[in-house]
């Protein structure tokens, strides 16, 4: 290791936080490839008496480094909490399972009794689950209470492996008189789909002690939702159910509503963007009205609920003294429905008060943006759109179904959405490329960011985004007047990865642009000379990148293979 690298590592380790039985290397961006790289980390671990929690988030650990760190952990029998999320940034997927196996074997050897295991944001895929399968089945996890695997790309296969391991852990621990009593399970954004969710539901039904389940954005449809509902009914201590952005439809919603009737400890229900529709919402409203006296939050936003049913949902919360938030944003209420909804809540003495400066500032910004959008729409002859300021207790949106106005390129680029992109038709890629001045780098950057902002994993939208980006960037990069270096620089500035003297509003989420770049860099039109620049900036520590670790990992993996 070069002397300057050792100096940098020493400076990072000087920031290591110690206290309360916890040793933390969180967010230090340590690149631990070899045994030599990990020497100082190992020393800290070995010298820490009574180690109960080890934080390795925000670093990158290779196979060799993992082996020597594992050796140090073999003597740490008191270790209870492993905060190991986002610790393989930039690694090949094939490196992660052996690294996890080494660390897991060390915990088994040490005789540790884990309470919390967090491997979120590691993008290890189905094979990665094999890496900690043995650990989950071992006595080290008989005491496990919190398992967090958010944004790991497990897929259906990984979900099945995980479910089998949990069932085996419960079987073995029960045989010793101390059955696994898992309380918190987190596995959002894992593409589990119906089969993965159904397998996990079987495990949940056997465990029976869950208090929180977070499984948003997994592509689960009504068969998987129904299986989960049946399993949740057995877990009578459930307080939080977060299944946001899955697809219930009426069948799944009715099954889940039936389960809610038997759950008396529920505090948070998040079924936002789950397409429960009106029939499903009625069933959920009935369940809420019958019980759920501890309910604090109910989210049924963007679920295609009609006005009368939304009012029924609002009436169902009348006696919920603990309720803090009802979210019905993005449903088919209309202006009159929004007013009626507010009247109902005011009748319950639940009208919201904006008593925090931060909330007031956010609302002012939102109002300014809405006014600007309405003015631009008016200038295009599309009329004004009525809107209500979001409330702390109740969020609602005037989205009464009306005939969809025609969409042109200017409208899409001004206010992009997946629906508008698809409504541009099969020639959307050609139209956007034709109407974007590729001699102006800033206009190209803006267009790419607007296009990528609507990226979704669903095939129609994903294909449209990629094809449109290809048409635009092929035109740009093959133009003699286009400055490729300036394009990357401006793009990094707008992504918030490169500072600028001018005030630039960065994009709110990097997921779409990272996934779009992952596709773009693989195309023949993309100058490979730009890859090292992207790699350098995407590798740097950044909070916005940390929240999109799966997309970041995918892009870095692709860049390293170029």
Coordinates of C-alpha atoms in Angstrom, one line a residue, residues 84 87-88 91-105 117-136 147-149 151-163 165 190-191 550 553 557:
X84 CA -23.3 -4.0 7.3
X87 CA -20.3 -2.1 2.2
X88 CA -19.6 -3.6 -1.3
X91 CA -17.5 -4.7 -6.2
X92 CA -18.3 -7.4 -8.7
X93 CA -21.3 -9.4 -7.7
X94 CA -19.2 -12.5 -7.6
X95 CA -17.0 -11.0 -4.9
X96 CA -19.9 -10.5 -2.4
X97 CA -20.9 -14.1 -1.5
X98 CA -17.4 -15.3 -0.5
X99 CA -17.0 -12.1 1.6
X100 CA -20.3 -12.7 3.3
X101 CA -19.5 -16.4 3.9
X102 CA -16.2 -15.4 5.7
X103 CA -17.9 -12.9 7.9
X104 CA -20.8 -15.2 8.7
X105 CA -18.6 -18.2 9.5
X117 CA -28.4 -8.0 10.9
X118 CA -28.5 -5.2 8.3
X119 CA -27.2 -6.0 4.8
X120 CA -29.3 -3.4 3.0
X121 CA -28.2 -1.6 -0.2
X122 CA -25.6 -4.2 -1.2
X123 CA -27.0 -5.3 -4.6
X124 CA -25.8 -8.8 -4.2
X125 CA -28.7 -10.5 -6.1
X126 CA -29.9 -14.1 -5.5
X127 CA -26.3 -15.5 -5.2
X128 CA -25.6 -13.0 -2.4
X129 CA -28.3 -14.6 -0.2
X130 CA -26.3 -17.9 -0.4
X131 CA -23.5 -15.9 1.2
X132 CA -25.4 -15.5 4.5
X133 CA -27.7 -18.5 4.2
X134 CA -25.5 -20.6 6.6
X135 CA -25.4 -17.8 9.1
X136 CA -29.2 -17.5 9.2
X147 CA -33.4 -8.5 9.6
X148 CA -32.9 -5.7 7.1
X149 CA -32.3 -6.5 3.5
X151 CA -32.6 -2.8 -1.9
X152 CA -30.5 -5.9 -2.4
X153 CA -31.9 -7.2 -5.8
X154 CA -32.6 -10.6 -4.3
X155 CA -35.3 -11.5 -6.9
X156 CA -37.6 -14.5 -6.7
X157 CA -34.7 -16.9 -6.3
X158 CA -33.2 -15.0 -3.4
X159 CA -36.6 -14.6 -1.7
X160 CA -37.1 -18.4 -1.8
X161 CA -33.6 -19.1 -0.4
X162 CA -34.1 -16.5 2.4
X163 CA -37.5 -18.0 3.2
X165 CA -33.3 -20.3 5.7
X190 CA -36.0 -6.6 -4.2
X191 CA -38.1 -7.7 -7.1
X550 CA -28.5 -0.5 -6.2
X553 CA -23.6 -0.4 -7.9
X557 CA -20.0 -2.6 -12.2

